[in-house]
């Protein structure tokens, strides 16, 4: 067999052999520069980055929210941030948008940022240490959900 069978070329295929999650994280993170909490905060304040919180509801309720962050459940992320998508968020204006994905501790957000790169969102990145690092840095939090 030539190795060009139906298993090759799938989305997410990272090589000839299976890899563990630690190696996969290392590979996807090598494809972009991650940001530290203070840098993300300053970029958002300056209007240079969209913070996107992908934590699930129980974590947001337990720990609070980042003011100004767009909350998008992980399973909706690509549909909400694709600038060409029919289900896109109003904030998803361009493939040049700088997006900082935030999960709880900075692992799932790395995989999410890599997925956004596959959609052409080449400036997508994630927050080193996730929400917990943001909180530990003493950056602003909303401990109660904003009124709707």
mmCIF file of N, CA and C in Angstrom:
data_model
loop_
_atom_site.group_PDB
_atom_site.id
_atom_site.type_symbol
_atom_site.label_atom_id
_atom_site.label_comp_id
_atom_site.label_asym_id
_atom_site.label_seq_id
_atom_site.Cartn_x
_atom_site.Cartn_y
_atom_site.Cartn_z
ATOM 1 N N UNK A 1 0.833 -1.195 0.000
ATOM 2 C CA UNK A 1 0.000 0.000 0.000
ATOM 3 C C UNK A 1 0.872 1.250 0.000
ATOM 4 N N UNK A 2 0.416 2.256 -0.654
ATOM 5 C CA UNK A 2 1.192 3.491 -0.792
ATOM 6 C C UNK A 2 1.033 4.424 0.403
ATOM 7 N N UNK A 3 0.053 4.177 1.268
ATOM 8 C CA UNK A 3 -0.186 5.077 2.395
ATOM 9 C C UNK A 3 -1.079 6.237 2.025
ATOM 10 N N UNK A 4 -1.614 6.237 0.804
ATOM 11 C CA UNK A 4 -2.468 7.340 0.362
ATOM 12 C C UNK A 4 -3.934 6.943 0.431
ATOM 13 N N UNK A 5 -4.257 6.032 1.314
ATOM 14 C CA UNK A 5 -5.627 5.546 1.445
ATOM 15 C C UNK A 5 -6.544 6.571 2.081
ATOM 16 N N UNK A 6 -7.750 6.174 2.409
ATOM 17 C CA UNK A 6 -8.752 7.100 2.917
ATOM 18 C C UNK A 6 -8.424 7.699 4.285
ATOM 19 N N UNK A 7 -7.459 7.123 5.009
ATOM 20 C CA UNK A 7 -7.139 7.651 6.332
ATOM 21 C C UNK A 7 -6.249 8.893 6.274
ATOM 22 N N UNK A 8 -5.571 9.140 5.180
ATOM 23 C CA UNK A 8 -4.649 10.274 5.090
ATOM 24 C C UNK A 8 -5.396 11.549 4.729
ATOM 25 N N UNK A 9 -4.870 12.663 5.183
ATOM 26 C CA UNK A 9 -5.409 13.965 4.798
ATOM 27 C C UNK A 9 -6.647 14.394 5.556
ATOM 28 N N UNK A 10 -6.997 13.711 6.612
ATOM 29 C CA UNK A 10 -8.162 14.116 7.393
ATOM 30 C C UNK A 10 -7.857 15.381 8.180
ATOM 31 N N UNK A 11 -8.888 16.170 8.463
ATOM 32 C CA UNK A 11 -8.713 17.347 9.310
ATOM 33 C C UNK A 11 -8.214 16.871 10.662
ATOM 34 N N UNK A 12 -7.149 17.486 11.147
ATOM 35 C CA UNK A 12 -6.586 17.120 12.430
ATOM 36 C C UNK A 12 -5.487 16.080 12.328
ATOM 37 N N UNK A 13 -5.261 15.535 11.135
ATOM 38 C CA UNK A 13 -4.198 14.559 10.940
ATOM 39 C C UNK A 13 -2.862 15.264 11.148
ATOM 40 N N UNK A 14 -2.059 14.771 12.073
ATOM 41 C CA UNK A 14 -0.799 15.438 12.378
ATOM 42 C C UNK A 14 0.411 14.609 11.998
ATOM 43 N N UNK A 15 0.236 13.546 11.257
ATOM 44 C CA UNK A 15 1.398 12.783 10.828
ATOM 45 C C UNK A 15 1.086 11.330 10.609
ATOM 46 N N UNK A 16 2.152 10.575 10.418
ATOM 47 C CA UNK A 16 2.035 9.158 10.109
ATOM 48 C C UNK A 16 1.626 8.319 11.306
ATOM 49 N N UNK A 17 2.034 8.709 12.488
ATOM 50 C CA UNK A 17 1.758 7.894 13.661
ATOM 51 C C UNK A 17 0.845 8.650 14.628
ATOM 52 N N UNK A 18 0.108 7.923 15.433
ATOM 53 C CA UNK A 18 -0.718 8.600 16.449
ATOM 54 C C UNK A 18 0.167 9.353 17.441
ATOM 55 N N UNK A 19 -0.347 10.450 17.962
ATOM 56 C CA UNK A 19 0.380 11.231 18.957
ATOM 57 C C UNK A 19 -0.465 11.336 20.218
ATOM 58 N N UNK A 20 0.197 11.555 21.346
ATOM 59 C CA UNK A 20 -0.517 11.816 22.586
ATOM 60 C C UNK A 20 -0.908 13.280 22.667
ATOM 61 N N UNK A 21 -1.742 13.598 23.629
ATOM 62 C CA UNK A 21 -2.244 14.965 23.754
ATOM 63 C C UNK A 21 -1.135 15.966 24.049
ATOM 64 N N UNK A 22 -0.132 15.566 24.847
ATOM 65 C CA UNK A 22 0.958 16.509 25.141
ATOM 66 C C UNK A 22 1.725 16.884 23.879
ATOM 67 N N UNK A 23 1.980 15.906 23.023
ATOM 68 C CA UNK A 23 2.679 16.192 21.766
ATOM 69 C C UNK A 23 1.796 17.013 20.831
ATOM 70 N N UNK A 24 0.528 16.697 20.795
ATOM 71 C CA UNK A 24 -0.386 17.465 19.960
ATOM 72 C C UNK A 24 -0.427 18.923 20.410
ATOM 73 N N UNK A 25 -0.523 19.161 21.715
ATOM 74 C CA UNK A 25 -0.514 20.539 22.227
ATOM 75 C C UNK A 25 0.771 21.262 21.841
ATOM 76 N N UNK A 26 1.885 20.581 21.977
ATOM 77 C CA UNK A 26 3.172 21.178 21.612
ATOM 78 C C UNK A 26 3.187 21.569 20.134
ATOM 79 N N UNK A 27 2.674 20.692 19.297
ATOM 80 C CA UNK A 27 2.654 20.965 17.851
ATOM 81 C C UNK A 27 1.749 22.135 17.500
ATOM 82 N N UNK A 28 0.542 22.166 18.041
ATOM 83 C CA UNK A 28 -0.365 23.252 17.664
ATOM 84 C C UNK A 28 0.110 24.583 18.243
ATOM 85 N N UNK A 29 0.664 24.552 19.435
ATOM 86 C CA UNK A 29 1.155 25.794 20.041
ATOM 87 C C UNK A 29 2.358 26.361 19.308
ATOM 88 N N UNK A 30 3.103 25.510 18.626
ATOM 89 C CA UNK A 30 4.252 25.979 17.843
ATOM 90 C C UNK A 30 3.804 26.797 16.637
ATOM 91 N N UNK A 31 2.531 26.702 16.281
ATOM 92 C CA UNK A 31 2.016 27.393 15.111
ATOM 93 C C UNK A 31 1.577 28.826 15.348
ATOM 94 N N UNK A 32 1.626 29.295 16.581
ATOM 95 C CA UNK A 32 1.220 30.672 16.877
ATOM 96 C C UNK A 32 1.814 31.101 18.211
ATOM 97 N N UNK A 33 1.835 32.400 18.466
ATOM 98 C CA UNK A 33 2.326 32.927 19.733
ATOM 99 C C UNK A 33 1.185 33.051 20.725
ATOM 100 N N UNK A 34 1.334 32.412 21.862
ATOM 101 C CA UNK A 34 0.321 32.505 22.917
ATOM 102 C C UNK A 34 0.509 33.810 23.687
ATOM 103 N N UNK A 35 -0.498 34.243 24.406
ATOM 104 C CA UNK A 35 -0.405 35.506 25.146
ATOM 105 C C UNK A 35 -0.596 35.273 26.636
ATOM 106 N N UNK A 36 0.067 36.110 27.405
ATOM 107 C CA UNK A 36 -0.051 36.112 28.863
ATOM 108 C C UNK A 36 -1.260 36.974 29.245
ATOM 109 N N UNK A 37 -1.791 36.786 30.445
ATOM 110 C CA UNK A 37 -2.994 37.524 30.852
ATOM 111 C C UNK A 37 -2.898 39.039 30.716
ATOM 112 N N UNK A 38 -1.813 39.639 31.193
ATOM 113 C CA UNK A 38 -1.707 41.108 31.132
ATOM 114 C C UNK A 38 -1.709 41.599 29.691
ATOM 115 N N UNK A 39 -1.003 40.890 28.810
ATOM 116 C CA UNK A 39 -0.976 41.274 27.392
ATOM 117 C C UNK A 39 -2.376 41.189 26.785
ATOM 118 N N UNK A 40 -3.107 40.125 27.102
ATOM 119 C CA UNK A 40 -4.476 39.965 26.584
ATOM 120 C C UNK A 40 -5.373 41.088 27.095
ATOM 121 N N UNK A 41 -5.253 41.399 28.371
ATOM 122 C CA UNK A 41 -6.048 42.466 28.977
ATOM 123 C C UNK A 41 -5.784 43.802 28.287
ATOM 124 N N UNK A 42 -4.516 44.131 28.105
ATOM 125 C CA UNK A 42 -4.159 45.403 27.471
ATOM 126 C C UNK A 42 -4.616 45.459 26.017
ATOM 127 N N UNK A 43 -4.498 44.350 25.295
ATOM 128 C CA UNK A 43 -4.951 44.313 23.895
ATOM 129 C C UNK A 43 -6.459 44.489 23.811
ATOM 130 N N UNK A 44 -7.187 43.874 24.724
ATOM 131 C CA UNK A 44 -8.647 44.023 24.725
ATOM 132 C C UNK A 44 -9.042 45.459 25.064
ATOM 133 N N UNK A 45 -8.383 46.051 26.066
ATOM 134 C CA UNK A 45 -8.668 47.444 26.436
ATOM 135 C C UNK A 45 -8.429 48.397 25.281
ATOM 136 N N UNK A 46 -7.387 48.119 24.505
ATOM 137 C CA UNK A 46 -7.037 48.979 23.373
ATOM 138 C C UNK A 46 -7.897 48.692 22.144
ATOM 139 N N UNK A 47 -8.787 47.729 22.238
ATOM 140 C CA UNK A 47 -9.627 47.373 21.094
ATOM 141 C C UNK A 47 -8.871 46.590 20.031
ATOM 142 N N UNK A 48 -7.759 45.983 20.415
ATOM 143 C CA UNK A 48 -6.918 45.256 19.459
ATOM 144 C C UNK A 48 -7.143 43.751 19.479
ATOM 145 N N UNK A 49 -7.970 43.272 20.405
ATOM 146 C CA UNK A 49 -8.210 41.825 20.492
ATOM 147 C C UNK A 49 -9.604 41.567 21.039
ATOM 148 N N UNK A 50 -10.180 40.493 20.558
ATOM 149 C CA UNK A 50 -11.462 40.013 21.063
ATOM 150 C C UNK A 50 -11.174 38.837 21.984
ATOM 151 N N UNK A 51 -11.547 38.969 23.254
ATOM 152 C CA UNK A 51 -11.405 37.875 24.201
ATOM 153 C C UNK A 51 -12.633 36.975 24.072
ATOM 154 N N UNK A 52 -12.395 35.673 23.957
ATOM 155 C CA UNK A 52 -13.496 34.713 23.784
ATOM 156 C C UNK A 52 -13.381 33.644 24.860
ATOM 157 N N UNK A 53 -14.354 33.624 25.749
ATOM 158 C CA UNK A 53 -14.397 32.692 26.875
ATOM 159 C C UNK A 53 -15.171 31.446 26.458
ATOM 160 N N UNK A 54 -14.470 30.290 26.397
ATOM 161 C CA UNK A 54 -15.119 29.046 25.974
ATOM 162 C C UNK A 54 -15.410 28.111 27.157
ATOM 163 N N UNK A 55 -15.241 28.596 28.390
ATOM 164 C CA UNK A 55 -15.527 27.749 29.556
ATOM 165 C C UNK A 55 -17.005 27.402 29.609
ATOM 166 N N UNK A 56 -17.303 26.245 30.157
ATOM 167 C CA UNK A 56 -18.705 25.864 30.255
ATOM 168 C C UNK A 56 -19.380 26.617 31.397
ATOM 169 N N UNK A 57 -20.695 26.644 31.355
ATOM 170 C CA UNK A 57 -21.495 27.493 32.240
ATOM 171 C C UNK A 57 -21.183 27.295 33.716
ATOM 172 N N UNK A 58 -21.002 26.075 34.168
ATOM 173 C CA UNK A 58 -20.749 25.837 35.593
ATOM 174 C C UNK A 58 -19.472 26.528 36.058
ATOM 175 N N UNK A 59 -18.450 26.557 35.225
ATOM 176 C CA UNK A 59 -17.210 27.251 35.597
ATOM 177 C C UNK A 59 -17.405 28.762 35.608
ATOM 178 N N UNK A 60 -18.155 29.265 34.647
ATOM 179 C CA UNK A 60 -18.418 30.713 34.627
ATOM 180 C C UNK A 60 -19.221 31.117 35.855
ATOM 181 N N UNK A 61 -20.201 30.306 36.220
ATOM 182 C CA UNK A 61 -21.014 30.607 37.405
ATOM 183 C C UNK A 61 -20.187 30.515 38.677
ATOM 184 N N UNK A 62 -19.288 29.551 38.753
ATOM 185 C CA UNK A 62 -18.462 29.358 39.945
ATOM 186 C C UNK A 62 -17.405 30.444 40.104
ATOM 187 N N UNK A 63 -16.718 30.777 39.000
ATOM 188 C CA UNK A 63 -15.537 31.640 39.077
ATOM 189 C C UNK A 63 -15.740 33.066 38.593
ATOM 190 N N UNK A 64 -16.798 33.304 37.834
ATOM 191 C CA UNK A 64 -17.036 34.643 37.317
ATOM 192 C C UNK A 64 -16.690 34.770 35.846
ATOM 193 N N UNK A 65 -16.824 35.989 35.360
ATOM 194 C CA UNK A 65 -16.623 36.302 33.953
ATOM 195 C C UNK A 65 -15.531 37.349 33.789
ATOM 196 N N UNK A 66 -14.969 37.388 32.606
ATOM 197 C CA UNK A 66 -14.028 38.447 32.249
ATOM 198 C C UNK A 66 -14.841 39.555 31.582
ATOM 199 N N UNK A 67 -14.813 40.760 32.133
ATOM 200 C CA UNK A 67 -15.599 41.852 31.546
ATOM 201 C C UNK A 67 -15.246 42.064 30.072
ATOM 202 N N UNK A 68 -16.270 42.154 29.248
ATOM 203 C CA UNK A 68 -16.083 42.416 27.824
ATOM 204 C C UNK A 68 -15.806 41.187 26.980
ATOM 205 N N UNK A 69 -15.558 40.046 27.602
ATOM 206 C CA UNK A 69 -15.277 38.837 26.819
ATOM 207 C C UNK A 69 -16.560 38.308 26.191
ATOM 208 N N UNK A 70 -16.432 37.823 24.972
ATOM 209 C CA UNK A 70 -17.535 37.164 24.297
ATOM 210 C C UNK A 70 -17.588 35.730 24.811
ATOM 211 N N UNK A 71 -18.725 35.314 25.326
ATOM 212 C CA UNK A 71 -18.888 33.950 25.824
ATOM 213 C C UNK A 71 -19.444 33.098 24.693
ATOM 214 N N UNK A 72 -18.689 32.055 24.337
ATOM 215 C CA UNK A 72 -19.101 31.136 23.273
ATOM 216 C C UNK A 72 -18.762 29.725 23.749
ATOM 217 N N UNK A 73 -19.760 28.898 23.872
ATOM 218 C CA UNK A 73 -19.501 27.514 24.262
ATOM 219 C C UNK A 73 -18.559 26.887 23.234
ATOM 220 N N UNK A 74 -17.680 26.007 23.686
ATOM 221 C CA UNK A 74 -16.674 25.416 22.799
ATOM 222 C C UNK A 74 -17.294 24.745 21.579
ATOM 223 N N UNK A 75 -18.414 24.065 21.755
ATOM 224 C CA UNK A 75 -19.018 23.348 20.628
ATOM 225 C C UNK A 75 -19.641 24.276 19.587
ATOM 226 N N UNK A 76 -19.686 25.569 19.858
ATOM 227 C CA UNK A 76 -20.227 26.545 18.901
ATOM 228 C C UNK A 76 -19.148 27.470 18.335
ATOM 229 N N UNK A 77 -17.936 27.337 18.820
ATOM 230 C CA UNK A 77 -16.893 28.323 18.547
ATOM 231 C C UNK A 77 -16.688 28.621 17.066
ATOM 232 N N UNK A 78 -16.445 27.595 16.266
ATOM 233 C CA UNK A 78 -16.155 27.807 14.846
ATOM 234 C C UNK A 78 -17.341 28.454 14.125
ATOM 235 N N UNK A 79 -18.559 28.065 14.466
ATOM 236 C CA UNK A 79 -19.739 28.638 13.813
ATOM 237 C C UNK A 79 -19.918 30.098 14.192
ATOM 238 N N UNK A 80 -19.600 30.447 15.435
ATOM 239 C CA UNK A 80 -19.806 31.818 15.901
ATOM 240 C C UNK A 80 -18.699 32.777 15.455
ATOM 241 N N UNK A 81 -17.484 32.250 15.175
ATOM 242 C CA UNK A 81 -16.377 33.139 14.831
ATOM 243 C C UNK A 81 -15.999 33.136 13.355
ATOM 244 N N UNK A 82 -16.613 32.286 12.566
ATOM 245 C CA UNK A 82 -16.344 32.276 11.126
ATOM 246 C C UNK A 82 -16.966 33.518 10.503
ATOM 247 N N UNK A 83 -16.144 34.456 10.000
ATOM 248 C CA UNK A 83 -16.684 35.690 9.434
ATOM 249 C C UNK A 83 -17.638 35.456 8.266
ATOM 250 N N UNK A 84 -17.546 34.301 7.613
ATOM 251 C CA UNK A 84 -18.426 33.977 6.486
ATOM 252 C C UNK A 84 -19.648 33.176 6.903
ATOM 253 N N UNK A 85 -19.707 32.775 8.163
ATOM 254 C CA UNK A 85 -20.755 31.874 8.622
ATOM 255 C C UNK A 85 -22.105 32.539 8.825
ATOM 256 N N UNK A 86 -23.138 31.790 8.597
ATOM 257 C CA UNK A 86 -24.493 32.312 8.775
ATOM 258 C C UNK A 86 -24.866 32.426 10.257
ATOM 259 N N UNK A 87 -24.119 31.793 11.143
ATOM 260 C CA UNK A 87 -24.406 31.832 12.578
ATOM 261 C C UNK A 87 -23.352 32.627 13.347
ATOM 262 N N UNK A 88 -22.608 33.457 12.641
ATOM 263 C CA UNK A 88 -21.506 34.175 13.262
ATOM 264 C C UNK A 88 -21.997 35.220 14.264
ATOM 265 N N UNK A 89 -21.153 35.468 15.249
ATOM 266 C CA UNK A 89 -21.394 36.538 16.215
ATOM 267 C C UNK A 89 -21.133 37.876 15.526
ATOM 268 N N UNK A 90 -21.766 38.912 15.987
ATOM 269 C CA UNK A 90 -21.579 40.240 15.398
ATOM 270 C C UNK A 90 -20.112 40.673 15.452
ATOM 271 N N UNK A 91 -19.383 40.193 16.450
ATOM 272 C CA UNK A 91 -17.982 40.563 16.615
ATOM 273 C C UNK A 91 -17.065 39.899 15.592
ATOM 274 N N UNK A 92 -17.526 38.845 14.938
ATOM 275 C CA UNK A 92 -16.710 38.092 13.970
ATOM 276 C C UNK A 92 -16.736 38.810 12.623
ATOM 277 N N UNK A 93 -15.938 39.857 12.535
ATOM 278 C CA UNK A 93 -16.013 40.758 11.389
ATOM 279 C C UNK A 93 -15.015 40.477 10.279
ATOM 280 N N UNK A 94 -13.935 39.746 10.582
ATOM 281 C CA UNK A 94 -12.867 39.605 9.597
ATOM 282 C C UNK A 94 -11.962 38.435 9.946
ATOM 283 N N UNK A 95 -11.314 37.896 8.923
ATOM 284 C CA UNK A 95 -10.301 36.864 9.162
ATOM 285 C C UNK A 95 -9.043 37.464 9.793
ATOM 286 N N UNK A 96 -8.916 38.777 9.797
ATOM 287 C CA UNK A 96 -7.767 39.452 10.401
ATOM 288 C C UNK A 96 -7.984 39.784 11.878
ATOM 289 N N UNK A 97 -9.151 39.461 12.396
ATOM 290 C CA UNK A 97 -9.472 39.738 13.787
ATOM 291 C C UNK A 97 -8.512 38.988 14.713
ATOM 292 N N UNK A 98 -7.971 39.684 15.686
ATOM 293 C CA UNK A 98 -7.129 39.029 16.696
ATOM 294 C C UNK A 98 -8.055 38.489 17.774
ATOM 295 N N UNK A 99 -8.046 37.182 17.926
ATOM 296 C CA UNK A 99 -8.913 36.494 18.873
ATOM 297 C C UNK A 99 -8.034 35.834 19.923
ATOM 298 N N UNK A 100 -8.388 36.021 21.192
ATOM 299 C CA UNK A 100 -7.705 35.338 22.284
ATOM 300 C C UNK A 100 -8.726 34.405 22.929
ATOM 301 N N UNK A 101 -8.525 33.101 22.733
ATOM 302 C CA UNK A 101 -9.437 32.103 23.277
ATOM 303 C C UNK A 101 -9.029 31.791 24.708
ATOM 304 N N UNK A 102 -10.029 31.720 25.586
ATOM 305 C CA UNK A 102 -9.775 31.495 27.008
ATOM 306 C C UNK A 102 -10.603 30.313 27.490
ATOM 307 N N UNK A 103 -9.913 29.300 28.003
ATOM 308 C CA UNK A 103 -10.594 28.193 28.672
ATOM 309 C C UNK A 103 -10.250 28.296 30.156
ATOM 310 N N UNK A 104 -10.442 27.246 30.908
ATOM 311 C CA UNK A 104 -10.198 27.331 32.340
ATOM 312 C C UNK A 104 -8.712 27.387 32.692
ATOM 313 N N UNK A 105 -7.895 26.522 32.073
ATOM 314 C CA UNK A 105 -6.486 26.467 32.445
ATOM 315 C C UNK A 105 -5.512 26.569 31.272
ATOM 316 N N UNK A 106 -6.000 26.789 30.045
ATOM 317 C CA UNK A 106 -5.109 27.008 28.912
ATOM 318 C C UNK A 106 -4.758 25.775 28.108
ATOM 319 N N UNK A 107 -5.581 24.746 28.162
ATOM 320 C CA UNK A 107 -5.326 23.546 27.367
ATOM 321 C C UNK A 107 -6.320 23.436 26.214
ATOM 322 N N UNK A 108 -7.603 23.380 26.522
ATOM 323 C CA UNK A 108 -8.621 23.287 25.473
ATOM 324 C C UNK A 108 -8.563 24.495 24.550
ATOM 325 N N UNK A 109 -8.181 25.639 25.090
ATOM 326 C CA UNK A 109 -8.104 26.852 24.272
ATOM 327 C C UNK A 109 -7.022 26.756 23.208
ATOM 328 N N UNK A 110 -5.965 25.999 23.478
ATOM 329 C CA UNK A 110 -4.909 25.819 22.469
ATOM 330 C C UNK A 110 -5.455 25.057 21.269
ATOM 331 N N UNK A 111 -6.199 23.999 21.538
ATOM 332 C CA UNK A 111 -6.797 23.220 20.448
ATOM 333 C C UNK A 111 -7.851 24.052 19.711
ATOM 334 N N UNK A 112 -8.595 24.865 20.451
ATOM 335 C CA UNK A 112 -9.604 25.721 19.832
ATOM 336 C C UNK A 112 -8.953 26.762 18.923
ATOM 337 N N UNK A 113 -7.851 27.364 19.372
ATOM 338 C CA UNK A 113 -7.153 28.353 18.542
ATOM 339 C C UNK A 113 -6.636 27.705 17.264
ATOM 340 N N UNK A 114 -6.123 26.484 17.366
ATOM 341 C CA UNK A 114 -5.650 25.772 16.172
ATOM 342 C C UNK A 114 -6.800 25.529 15.200
ATOM 343 N N UNK A 115 -7.958 25.222 15.717
ATOM 344 C CA UNK A 115 -9.129 25.016 14.869
ATOM 345 C C UNK A 115 -9.519 26.313 14.160
ATOM 346 N N UNK A 116 -9.423 27.428 14.862
ATOM 347 C CA UNK A 116 -9.728 28.723 14.244
ATOM 348 C C UNK A 116 -8.728 29.056 13.141
ATOM 349 N N UNK A 117 -7.484 28.661 13.320
ATOM 350 C CA UNK A 117 -6.481 28.850 12.262
ATOM 351 C C UNK A 117 -6.912 28.098 11.005
ATOM 352 N N UNK A 118 -7.469 26.917 11.159
ATOM 353 C CA UNK A 118 -7.927 26.138 10.001
ATOM 354 C C UNK A 118 -9.054 26.840 9.260
ATOM 355 N N UNK A 119 -9.784 27.725 9.946
ATOM 356 C CA UNK A 119 -10.836 28.520 9.306
ATOM 357 C C UNK A 119 -10.286 29.791 8.657
ATOM 358 N N UNK A 120 -8.982 30.005 8.779
ATOM 359 C CA UNK A 120 -8.377 31.200 8.197
ATOM 360 C C UNK A 120 -8.255 32.360 9.167
ATOM 361 N N UNK A 121 -8.587 32.144 10.431
ATOM 362 C CA UNK A 121 -8.443 33.185 11.448
ATOM 363 C C UNK A 121 -7.009 33.125 11.970
ATOM 364 N N UNK A 122 -6.090 33.639 11.142
ATOM 365 C CA UNK A 122 -4.660 33.463 11.347
ATOM 366 C C UNK A 122 -4.104 34.192 12.559
ATOM 367 N N UNK A 123 -4.846 35.098 13.151
ATOM 368 C CA UNK A 123 -4.370 35.822 14.331
ATOM 369 C C UNK A 123 -4.946 35.258 15.630
ATOM 370 N N UNK A 124 -5.662 34.138 15.529
ATOM 371 C CA UNK A 124 -6.216 33.507 16.729
ATOM 372 C C UNK A 124 -5.092 32.958 17.592
ATOM 373 N N UNK A 125 -5.252 33.101 18.889
ATOM 374 C CA UNK A 125 -4.290 32.595 19.858
ATOM 375 C C UNK A 125 -5.057 32.192 21.108
ATOM 376 N N UNK A 126 -4.326 31.816 22.141
ATOM 377 C CA UNK A 126 -5.003 31.514 23.396
ATOM 378 C C UNK A 126 -4.221 32.067 24.569
ATOM 379 N N UNK A 127 -4.873 32.051 25.713
ATOM 380 C CA UNK A 127 -4.327 32.641 26.923
ATOM 381 C C UNK A 127 -3.551 31.594 27.706
ATOM 382 N N UNK A 128 -2.279 31.855 27.937
ATOM 383 C CA UNK A 128 -1.443 30.959 28.733
ATOM 384 C C UNK A 128 -2.047 30.862 30.138
ATOM 385 N N UNK A 129 -2.352 29.663 30.579
ATOM 386 C CA UNK A 129 -2.910 29.462 31.917
ATOM 387 C C UNK A 129 -4.405 29.674 32.021
ATOM 388 N N UNK A 130 -5.028 30.145 30.946
ATOM 389 C CA UNK A 130 -6.475 30.304 30.906
ATOM 390 C C UNK A 130 -7.036 31.265 31.943
ATOM 391 N N UNK A 131 -8.307 31.078 32.231
ATOM 392 C CA UNK A 131 -9.010 31.951 33.173
ATOM 393 C C UNK A 131 -8.330 31.960 34.538
ATOM 394 N N UNK A 132 -7.824 30.815 34.958
ATOM 395 C CA UNK A 132 -7.198 30.748 36.286
ATOM 396 C C UNK A 132 -5.973 31.656 36.359
ATOM 397 N N UNK A 133 -5.217 31.776 35.277
ATOM 398 C CA UNK A 133 -4.068 32.684 35.243
ATOM 399 C C UNK A 133 -4.529 34.135 35.242
ATOM 400 N N UNK A 134 -5.626 34.420 34.527
ATOM 401 C CA UNK A 134 -6.212 35.768 34.516
ATOM 402 C C UNK A 134 -6.570 36.167 35.951
ATOM 403 N N UNK A 135 -7.266 35.272 36.625
ATOM 404 C CA UNK A 135 -7.705 35.513 38.007
ATOM 405 C C UNK A 135 -6.496 35.693 38.927
ATOM 406 N N UNK A 136 -5.490 34.831 38.806
ATOM 407 C CA UNK A 136 -4.293 34.907 39.641
ATOM 408 C C UNK A 136 -3.518 36.197 39.406
ATOM 409 N N UNK A 137 -3.609 36.767 38.205
ATOM 410 C CA UNK A 137 -2.928 38.016 37.884
ATOM 411 C C UNK A 137 -3.658 39.233 38.454
ATOM 412 N N UNK A 138 -4.818 39.001 39.058
ATOM 413 C CA UNK A 138 -5.570 40.099 39.652
ATOM 414 C C UNK A 138 -6.276 40.984 38.642
ATOM 415 N N UNK A 139 -6.519 40.453 37.448
ATOM 416 C CA UNK A 139 -7.200 41.230 36.412
ATOM 417 C C UNK A 139 -8.704 41.261 36.679
ATOM 418 N N UNK A 140 -9.422 42.221 36.083
ATOM 419 C CA UNK A 140 -10.837 42.409 36.403
ATOM 420 C C UNK A 140 -11.703 41.172 36.155
ATOM 421 N N UNK A 141 -12.668 40.995 37.069
ATOM 422 C CA UNK A 141 -13.637 39.897 36.981
ATOM 423 C C UNK A 141 -15.019 40.442 37.305
ATOM 424 N N UNK A 142 -16.014 39.805 36.721
ATOM 425 C CA UNK A 142 -17.405 40.020 37.125
ATOM 426 C C UNK A 142 -17.809 38.760 37.867
ATOM 427 N N UNK A 143 -18.151 38.919 39.141
ATOM 428 C CA UNK A 143 -18.508 37.749 39.922
ATOM 429 C C UNK A 143 -19.989 37.414 39.812
ATOM 430 N N UNK A 144 -20.767 38.322 39.280
ATOM 431 C CA UNK A 144 -22.183 38.065 39.017
ATOM 432 C C UNK A 144 -22.433 38.307 37.551
ATOM 433 N N UNK A 145 -23.327 37.524 36.981
ATOM 434 C CA UNK A 145 -23.668 37.688 35.576
ATOM 435 C C UNK A 145 -24.274 39.069 35.360
ATOM 436 N N UNK A 146 -23.889 39.751 34.278
ATOM 437 C CA UNK A 146 -24.475 41.067 33.996
ATOM 438 C C UNK A 146 -25.959 40.937 33.692
ATOM 439 N N UNK A 147 -26.722 41.972 34.041
ATOM 440 C CA UNK A 147 -28.162 41.981 33.765
ATOM 441 C C UNK A 147 -28.388 41.944 32.257
ATOM 442 N N UNK A 148 -29.353 41.175 31.850
ATOM 443 C CA UNK A 148 -29.687 41.045 30.429
ATOM 444 C C UNK A 148 -30.688 42.088 30.015
#
